[in-house]
Structures are given as C-alpha cells and as structure tokens.
Tab-separated table of C-alpha atoms and ligand atoms in Angstrom:
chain	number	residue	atom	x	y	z
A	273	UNK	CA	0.000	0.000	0.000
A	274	UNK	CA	1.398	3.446	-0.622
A	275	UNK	CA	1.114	5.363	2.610
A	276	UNK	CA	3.673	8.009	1.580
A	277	UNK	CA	0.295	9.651	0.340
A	278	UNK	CA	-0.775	9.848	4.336
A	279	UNK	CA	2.560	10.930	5.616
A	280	UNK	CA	2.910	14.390	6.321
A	281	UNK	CA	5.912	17.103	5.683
A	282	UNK	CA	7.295	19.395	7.941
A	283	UNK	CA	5.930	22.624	7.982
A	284	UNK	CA	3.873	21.596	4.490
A	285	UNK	CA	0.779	23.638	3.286
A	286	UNK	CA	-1.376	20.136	3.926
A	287	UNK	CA	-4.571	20.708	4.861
A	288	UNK	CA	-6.749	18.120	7.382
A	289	UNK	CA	-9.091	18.571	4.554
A	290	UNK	CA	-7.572	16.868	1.712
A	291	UNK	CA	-7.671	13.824	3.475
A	292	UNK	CA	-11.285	12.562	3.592
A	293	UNK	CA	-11.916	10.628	6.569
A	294	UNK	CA	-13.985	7.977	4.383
A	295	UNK	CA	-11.382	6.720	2.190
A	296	UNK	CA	-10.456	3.086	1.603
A	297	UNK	CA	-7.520	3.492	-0.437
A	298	UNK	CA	-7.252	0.500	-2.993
A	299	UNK	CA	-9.394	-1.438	-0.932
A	300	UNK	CA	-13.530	-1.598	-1.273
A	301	UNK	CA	-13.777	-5.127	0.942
A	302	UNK	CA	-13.630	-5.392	4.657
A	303	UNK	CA	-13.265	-8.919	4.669
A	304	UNK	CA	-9.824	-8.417	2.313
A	305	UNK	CA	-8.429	-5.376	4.380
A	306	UNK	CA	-8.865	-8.110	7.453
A	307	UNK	CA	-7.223	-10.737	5.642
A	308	UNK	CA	-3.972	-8.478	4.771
A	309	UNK	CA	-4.437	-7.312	8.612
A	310	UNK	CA	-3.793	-10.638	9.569
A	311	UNK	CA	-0.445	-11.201	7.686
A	312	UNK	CA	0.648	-8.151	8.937
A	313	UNK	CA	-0.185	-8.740	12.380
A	314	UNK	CA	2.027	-11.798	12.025
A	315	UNK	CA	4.686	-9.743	10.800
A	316	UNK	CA	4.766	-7.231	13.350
A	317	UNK	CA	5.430	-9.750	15.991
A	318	UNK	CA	8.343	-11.659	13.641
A	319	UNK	CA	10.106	-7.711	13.686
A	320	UNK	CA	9.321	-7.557	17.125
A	321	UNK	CA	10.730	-10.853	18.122
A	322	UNK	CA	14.050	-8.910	16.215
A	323	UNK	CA	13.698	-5.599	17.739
A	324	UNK	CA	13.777	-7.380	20.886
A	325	UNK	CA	16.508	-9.707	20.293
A	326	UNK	CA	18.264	-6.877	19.449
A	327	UNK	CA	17.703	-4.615	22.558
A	328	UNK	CA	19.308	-1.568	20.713
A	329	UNK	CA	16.116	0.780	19.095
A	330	UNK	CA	13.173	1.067	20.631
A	331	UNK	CA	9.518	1.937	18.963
A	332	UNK	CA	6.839	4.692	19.954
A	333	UNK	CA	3.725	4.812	18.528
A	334	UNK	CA	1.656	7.666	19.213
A	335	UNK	CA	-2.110	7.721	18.698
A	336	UNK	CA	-4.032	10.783	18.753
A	337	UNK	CA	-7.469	11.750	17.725
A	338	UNK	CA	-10.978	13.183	18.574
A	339	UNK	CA	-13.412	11.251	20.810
A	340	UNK	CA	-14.736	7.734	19.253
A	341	UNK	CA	-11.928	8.366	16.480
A	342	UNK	CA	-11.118	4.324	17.349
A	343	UNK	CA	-8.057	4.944	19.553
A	344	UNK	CA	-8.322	1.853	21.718
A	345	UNK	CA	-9.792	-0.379	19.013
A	346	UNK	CA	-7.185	-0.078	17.153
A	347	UNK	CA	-4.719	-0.574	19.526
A	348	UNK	CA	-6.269	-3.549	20.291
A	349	UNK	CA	-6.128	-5.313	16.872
A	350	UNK	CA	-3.195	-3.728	15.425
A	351	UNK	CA	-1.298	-4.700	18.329
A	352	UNK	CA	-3.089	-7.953	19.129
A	353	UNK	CA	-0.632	-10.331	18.171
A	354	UNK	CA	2.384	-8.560	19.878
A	355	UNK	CA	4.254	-10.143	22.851
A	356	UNK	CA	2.901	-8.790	26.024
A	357	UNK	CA	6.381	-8.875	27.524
A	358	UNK	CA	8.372	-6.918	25.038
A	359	UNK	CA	4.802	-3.697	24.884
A	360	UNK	CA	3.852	-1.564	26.718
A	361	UNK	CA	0.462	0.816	26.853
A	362	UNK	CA	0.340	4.112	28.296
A	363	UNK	CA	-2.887	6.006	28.548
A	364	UNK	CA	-2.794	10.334	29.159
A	365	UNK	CA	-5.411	11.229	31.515
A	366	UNK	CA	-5.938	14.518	32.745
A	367	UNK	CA	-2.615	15.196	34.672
A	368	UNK	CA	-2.525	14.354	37.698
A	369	UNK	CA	-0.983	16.954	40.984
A	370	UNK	CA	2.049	15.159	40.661
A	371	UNK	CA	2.538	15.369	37.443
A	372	UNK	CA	1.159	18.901	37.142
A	373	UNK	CA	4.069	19.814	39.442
A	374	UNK	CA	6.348	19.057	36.642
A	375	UNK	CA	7.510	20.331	33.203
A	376	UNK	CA	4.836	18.522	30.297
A	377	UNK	CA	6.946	16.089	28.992
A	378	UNK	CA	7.871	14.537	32.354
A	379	UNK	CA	5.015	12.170	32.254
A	380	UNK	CA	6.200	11.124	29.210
A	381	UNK	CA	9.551	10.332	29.472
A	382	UNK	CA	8.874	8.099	32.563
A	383	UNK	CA	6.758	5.906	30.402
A	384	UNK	CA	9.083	5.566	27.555
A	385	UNK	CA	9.667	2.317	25.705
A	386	UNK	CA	13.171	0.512	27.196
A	387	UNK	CA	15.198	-0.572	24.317
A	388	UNK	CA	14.025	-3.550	22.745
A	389	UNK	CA	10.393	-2.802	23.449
A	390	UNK	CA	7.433	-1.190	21.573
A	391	UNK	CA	5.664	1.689	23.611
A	392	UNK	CA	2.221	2.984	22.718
A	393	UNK	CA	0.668	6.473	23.796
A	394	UNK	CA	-2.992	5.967	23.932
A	395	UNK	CA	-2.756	9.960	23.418
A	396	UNK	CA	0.037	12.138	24.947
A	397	UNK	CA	2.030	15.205	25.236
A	398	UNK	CA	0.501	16.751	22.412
A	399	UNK	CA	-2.068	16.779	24.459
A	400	UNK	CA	-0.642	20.072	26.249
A	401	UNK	CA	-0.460	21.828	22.657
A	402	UNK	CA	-4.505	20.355	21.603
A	403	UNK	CA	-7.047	20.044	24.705
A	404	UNK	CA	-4.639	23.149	26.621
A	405	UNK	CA	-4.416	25.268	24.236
A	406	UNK	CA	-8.526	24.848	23.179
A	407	UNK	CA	-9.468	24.878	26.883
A	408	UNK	CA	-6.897	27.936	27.800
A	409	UNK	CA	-5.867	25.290	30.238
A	410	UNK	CA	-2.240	27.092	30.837
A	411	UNK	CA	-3.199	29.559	33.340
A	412	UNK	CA	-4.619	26.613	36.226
A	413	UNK	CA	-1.009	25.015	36.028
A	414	UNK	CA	1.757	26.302	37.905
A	415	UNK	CA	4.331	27.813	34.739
A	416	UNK	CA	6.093	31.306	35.699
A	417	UNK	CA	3.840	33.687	34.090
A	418	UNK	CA	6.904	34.941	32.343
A	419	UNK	CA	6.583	31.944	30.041
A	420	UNK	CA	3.326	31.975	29.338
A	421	UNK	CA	3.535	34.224	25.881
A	422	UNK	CA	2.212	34.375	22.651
A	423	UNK	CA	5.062	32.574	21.743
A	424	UNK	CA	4.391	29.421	23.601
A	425	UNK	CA	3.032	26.970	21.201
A	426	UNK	CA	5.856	27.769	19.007
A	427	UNK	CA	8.002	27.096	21.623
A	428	UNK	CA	6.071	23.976	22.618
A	429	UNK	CA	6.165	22.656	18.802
A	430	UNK	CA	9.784	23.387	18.716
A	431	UNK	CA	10.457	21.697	22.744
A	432	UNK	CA	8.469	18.596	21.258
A	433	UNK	CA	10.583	18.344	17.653
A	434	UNK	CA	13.635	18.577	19.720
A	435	UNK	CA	12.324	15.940	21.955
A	436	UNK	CA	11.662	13.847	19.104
A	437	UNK	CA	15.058	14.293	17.516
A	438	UNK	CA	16.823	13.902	21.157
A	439	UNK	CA	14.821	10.340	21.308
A	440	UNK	CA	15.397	9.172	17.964
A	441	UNK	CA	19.449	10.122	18.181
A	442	UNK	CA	19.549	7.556	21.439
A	443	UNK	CA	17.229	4.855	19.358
A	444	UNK	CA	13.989	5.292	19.964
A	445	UNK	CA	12.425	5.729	16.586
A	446	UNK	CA	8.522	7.289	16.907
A	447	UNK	CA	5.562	7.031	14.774
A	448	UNK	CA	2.912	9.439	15.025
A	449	UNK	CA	-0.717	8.714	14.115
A	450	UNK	CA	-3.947	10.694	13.925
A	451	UNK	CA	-6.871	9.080	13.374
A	452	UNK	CA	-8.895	11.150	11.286
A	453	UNK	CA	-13.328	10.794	11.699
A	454	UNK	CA	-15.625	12.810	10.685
A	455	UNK	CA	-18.047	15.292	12.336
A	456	UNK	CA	-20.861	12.597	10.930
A	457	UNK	CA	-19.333	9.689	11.801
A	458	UNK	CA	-18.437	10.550	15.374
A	459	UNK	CA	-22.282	11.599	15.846
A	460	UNK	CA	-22.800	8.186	14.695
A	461	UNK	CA	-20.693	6.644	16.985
A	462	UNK	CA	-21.660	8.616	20.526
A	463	UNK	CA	-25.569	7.518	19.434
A	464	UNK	CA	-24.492	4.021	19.412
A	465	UNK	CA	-23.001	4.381	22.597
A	466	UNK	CA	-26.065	5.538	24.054
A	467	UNK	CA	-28.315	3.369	22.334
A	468	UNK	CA	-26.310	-0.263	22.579
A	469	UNK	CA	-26.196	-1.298	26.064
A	470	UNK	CA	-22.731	-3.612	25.921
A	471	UNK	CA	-21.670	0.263	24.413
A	472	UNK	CA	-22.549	2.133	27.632
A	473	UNK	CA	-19.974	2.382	29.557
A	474	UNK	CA	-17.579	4.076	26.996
A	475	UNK	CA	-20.117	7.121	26.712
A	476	UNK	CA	-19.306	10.350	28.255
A	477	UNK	CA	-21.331	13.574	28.547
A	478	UNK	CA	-18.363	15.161	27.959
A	479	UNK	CA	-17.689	13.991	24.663
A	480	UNK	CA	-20.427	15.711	23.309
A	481	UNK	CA	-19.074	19.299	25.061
A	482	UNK	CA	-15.465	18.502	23.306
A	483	UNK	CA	-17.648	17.930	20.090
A	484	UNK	CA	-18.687	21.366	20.285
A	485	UNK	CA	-15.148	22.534	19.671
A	486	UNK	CA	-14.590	20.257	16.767
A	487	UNK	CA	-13.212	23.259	14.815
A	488	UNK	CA	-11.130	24.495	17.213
A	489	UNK	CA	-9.163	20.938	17.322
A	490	UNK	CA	-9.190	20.109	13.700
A	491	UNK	CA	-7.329	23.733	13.506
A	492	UNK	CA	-4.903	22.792	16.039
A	493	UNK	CA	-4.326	19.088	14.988
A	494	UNK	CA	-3.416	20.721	11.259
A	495	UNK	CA	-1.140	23.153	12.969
A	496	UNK	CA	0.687	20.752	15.308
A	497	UNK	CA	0.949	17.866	12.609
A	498	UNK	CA	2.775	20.342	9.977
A	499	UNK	CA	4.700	21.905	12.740
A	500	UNK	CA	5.768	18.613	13.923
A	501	UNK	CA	5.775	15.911	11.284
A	502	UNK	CA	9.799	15.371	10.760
A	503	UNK	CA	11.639	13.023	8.745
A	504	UNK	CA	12.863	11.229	12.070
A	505	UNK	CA	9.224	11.231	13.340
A	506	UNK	CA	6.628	11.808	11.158
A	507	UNK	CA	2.924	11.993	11.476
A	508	UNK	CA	0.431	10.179	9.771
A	509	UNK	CA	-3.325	11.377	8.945
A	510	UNK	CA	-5.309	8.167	9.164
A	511	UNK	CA	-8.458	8.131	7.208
A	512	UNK	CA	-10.661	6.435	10.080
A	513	UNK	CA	-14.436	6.236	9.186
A	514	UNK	CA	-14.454	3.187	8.190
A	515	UNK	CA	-12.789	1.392	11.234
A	516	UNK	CA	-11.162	-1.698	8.967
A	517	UNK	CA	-9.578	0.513	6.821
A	518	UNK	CA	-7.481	2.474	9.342
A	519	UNK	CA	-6.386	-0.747	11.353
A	520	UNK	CA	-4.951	-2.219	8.278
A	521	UNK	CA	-3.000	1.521	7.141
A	522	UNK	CA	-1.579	1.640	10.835
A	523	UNK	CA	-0.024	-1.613	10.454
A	524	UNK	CA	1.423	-1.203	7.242
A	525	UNK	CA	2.831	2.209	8.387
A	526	UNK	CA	4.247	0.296	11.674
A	527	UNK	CA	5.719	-2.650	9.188
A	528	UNK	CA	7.361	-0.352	6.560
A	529	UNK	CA	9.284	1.732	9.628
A	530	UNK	CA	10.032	-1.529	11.255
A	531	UNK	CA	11.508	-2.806	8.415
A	532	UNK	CA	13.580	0.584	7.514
A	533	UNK	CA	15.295	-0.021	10.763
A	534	UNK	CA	17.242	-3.056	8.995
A	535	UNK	CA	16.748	-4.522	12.634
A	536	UNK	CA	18.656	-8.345	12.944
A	537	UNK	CA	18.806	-11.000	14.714
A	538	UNK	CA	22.287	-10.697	17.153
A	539	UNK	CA	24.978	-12.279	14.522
A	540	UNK	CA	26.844	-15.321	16.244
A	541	UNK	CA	30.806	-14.927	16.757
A	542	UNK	CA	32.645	-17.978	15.555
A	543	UNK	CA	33.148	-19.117	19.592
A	544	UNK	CA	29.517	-18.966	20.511
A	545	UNK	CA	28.889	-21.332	17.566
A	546	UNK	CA	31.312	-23.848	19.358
A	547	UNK	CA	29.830	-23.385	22.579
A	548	UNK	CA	26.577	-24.407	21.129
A	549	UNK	CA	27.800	-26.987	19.501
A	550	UNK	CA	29.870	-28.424	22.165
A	551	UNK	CA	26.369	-27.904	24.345
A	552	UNK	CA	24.040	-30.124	21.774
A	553	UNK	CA	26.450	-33.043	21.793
A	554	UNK	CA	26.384	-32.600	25.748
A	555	UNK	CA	22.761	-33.139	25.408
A	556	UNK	CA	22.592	-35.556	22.822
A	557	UNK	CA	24.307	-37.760	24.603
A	558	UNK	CA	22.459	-37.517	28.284
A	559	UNK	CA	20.859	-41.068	28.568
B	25	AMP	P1	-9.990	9.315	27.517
B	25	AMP	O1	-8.906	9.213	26.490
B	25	AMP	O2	-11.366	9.263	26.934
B	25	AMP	O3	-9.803	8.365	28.651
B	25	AMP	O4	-9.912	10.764	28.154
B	25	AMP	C1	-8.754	11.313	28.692
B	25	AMP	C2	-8.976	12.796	28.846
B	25	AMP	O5	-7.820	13.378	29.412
B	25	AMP	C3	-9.261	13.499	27.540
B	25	AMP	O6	-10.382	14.305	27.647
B	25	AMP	C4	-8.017	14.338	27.343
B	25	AMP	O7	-8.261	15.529	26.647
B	25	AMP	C5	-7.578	14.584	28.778
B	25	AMP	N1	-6.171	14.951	28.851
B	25	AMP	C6	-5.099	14.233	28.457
B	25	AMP	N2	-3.960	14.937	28.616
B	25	AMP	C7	-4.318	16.147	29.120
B	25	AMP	C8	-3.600	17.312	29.483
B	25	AMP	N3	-2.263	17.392	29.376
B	25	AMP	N4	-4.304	18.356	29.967
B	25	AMP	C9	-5.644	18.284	30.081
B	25	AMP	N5	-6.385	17.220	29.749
B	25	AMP	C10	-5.736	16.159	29.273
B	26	MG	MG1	-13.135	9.505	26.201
C-alpha cells in the first residue's frame, strides 16, 4: 500500500481537509483489508521478536485523535498479536498533581519504551499543545507567568521536535498517528453508545461538550501535525471512518518503519557457535 500519500511534511501547506476521513484506499472489501491485517499482524510480531533480540532501538507509537476516532480499538487489533512482555500501553489522563508539578513532557519520558520494546501512547504530550491550548488550560497550572507568551506553542512545537530528535538520536524511533473521523461519523458513533447497552460504559457527557469545539481541534491538529511531522518522526493522517480501513493503514505504516530499521537477529561470533555446539552433543548424549 502506498502510505507516503498519508505521511505528512514538515511545515507543508497540507490541509486536514484533503484527506477525507472515508477513504479506503485501494481497498472496497472489509473482509480483504482483514485478511492483509492478519499477515501483517504476524509480521509485526516476527520484527518484534528482532527488535527485541536486538535490545538496541526502541519503537513509539503515538495515537491521537478526537473522541470515538477508534483509539483503543485499534490498539487492540493492530497490536493484538504482539508479545505482552516486550509492549507496553500508556494512557494520558488529565494530569494528575504530581505530574502537574512538573515540566509537560515529564510524564512522558517516565513511560518511555526501554530498548528492545514497543511503547504505545494511547494519546500524549501533544495533548498540552490540543485540549490546553482549546481549553486555555495554561493559566490553572503552575508555569512562571513569564513563560506563558504568545510565543508558547511555538516554543512547545519546537520543545516537542527537539524531543523527538533527542529520542530518535539515542534509538527510539517514533511514529505518530492521527486518526482522522468525521463530524458525521463521530455523531454516529456517541448515538451508538447511548443506544447499545454492551456500548454504555464508553459514553461520556463530555464527549459531546469537546464535540462542540470540533473546529477548534481540527485547527490545532493541522497546525501541530505540519509543525511537527519530521523526517525522524513523522505523522500520519489516518483516514478512520471506516474502522477496517485504518487498522490495516496503521499496520502497514508500523511494518514499513520496522523494516527501515534493517533490525537483525544478534549475529553469532565464531566461539559462541562452538559453545553451542559443544552444548548439543552434551545433550545428545544424556541417557
Ligand atoms: P480518555 O482518552 O477518553 O480516557 O480521556 C482522557 C482525557 O484526558 C481526555 O479528555 C483528554 O483531553 C484529557 N487529557 C489528556 N492529557 C491532558 C492534558 N495534558 N491536559 C488536560 N487534559 C488532558
Ligand atoms: Mg473519552
């Protein structure tokens, strides 16, 4: 699949509108997008088993995206066939006093992927330049008000590309998705939640206050994807109406960075071959 056409350049004039949250791509058939989901799923875990063998890079996969965009469903089939030992899941809540009482990307680093493992940000610190900056959130934490400028997304976009860069110079390689729904679709979605009892649980009053700000977010995803989509760490615009299609995209994005890693399996020096050759015979011959 060519998902070059869903990566996004730095600083680009790409608008959230080209992308129409509807499209399939080549494929018009759930049931093949789940088939080639499949595959991949297998695959992941094969460059996983690699990644971890390895212990040098680590991977960071960020999801982002508007209420009932499909965050947690795809997590959980993307990443369903991944080794529970070598992941690990990270959810952004509202911060918490603690972590209020520290700069925004604290939270973040002490949830980062060790090497060898695959972390996933069910959201994260772009949260502080999306829900803050639409809520005028800054003022109720505790920065110096010398800091708090019209300058400070800038600065944010540029703290957070540095970040980024820092991460991927010391092996951690991220991948940034947004899953992109529409206004329609989401309306869909929060009725079903109301209406389907199993679905009840996951609805929240508040989701349909955030919805009234839908054009306030789409304006400041578009801004904080071109300001921080870099080669190191791009992001990707996921079209995500149709639930199948944007499963099957994510993995392929996750595969093709995988594989550009050129990750291997340890290579063998010519004494560890002896040693496990000398060990087989040892074994061979217990009675
Ligand atoms: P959910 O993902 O539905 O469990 O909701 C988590 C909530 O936490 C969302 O409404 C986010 O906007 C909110 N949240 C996450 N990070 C922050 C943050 N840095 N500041 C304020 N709210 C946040
Ligand atoms: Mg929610």
């Amino acid at each position: 699949m060519d998902i070059g056409k869903y990566e996004i350049g730095y600083k680009s004039d790409f608008k959230l509108s080209d992308i129409k949250p509807n499209q399939t791509g080549q494929f018009d058939s759930k049931e093949d997008a789940e088939k080639q989901l499949v595959k991949n799923v297998e695959r992941m875990a094969e460059l996983q088993s690699i990644l971890y063998a390895q212990d040098k890079y680590s991977l960071l996969i960020i999801f982002q995206a508007m209420d009932t965009a499909g965050k947690d469903g795809t997590i959980k089939h993307v990443m369903s066939g991944l080794n529970p030992q070598s992941t690990h899941v990270h959810s952004f809540k509202q911060p918490s006093a603690e972590e209020l009482d520290h700069d925004y990307l604290w939270r973040a680093s002490k949830n980062l992927p060790e090497r060898g493992m695959i972390g996933i940000f069910n959201r994260s610190y772009y949260e502080d330049v999306l829900v803050v900056r639409v809520h005028d959130l800054l003022k109720s934490q505790q920065i110096p008000e010398e800091f708090i400028t019209d300058n400070i997304w800038k600065e944010r976009y540029r703290q957070i590309r540095d970040f980024e860069q820092y991460l991927n110079e010391n092996g951690t390689i991220t991948i940034k998705f947004f899953l992109h729904i529409s206004k329609d679709e989401q309306k869909k979605r929060l009725l079903e939640r109301i209406d389907d009892k199993t679905k009840n649980w996951k609805f929240s009053a508040a989701d349909i206050k955030e919805r009234q700000y839908w054009e306030d977010y789409l304006r400041n995803y578009q801004e904080t994807i071109c300001e921080t989509s870099t080669k190191q760490a791009p992001w990707y615009v996921i079209p995500a109406d149709k639930k199948w299609f944007a499963r099957l995209l994510v993995s392929e994005v996750i595969i093709k960075s995988m594989e550009s890693l050129n990750i291997a399996y340890p290579a063998i020096s010519k004494e560890q071959k002896q040693v496990l050759k000398d060990c087989k015979q040892k074994l061979l011959k217990e009675k």
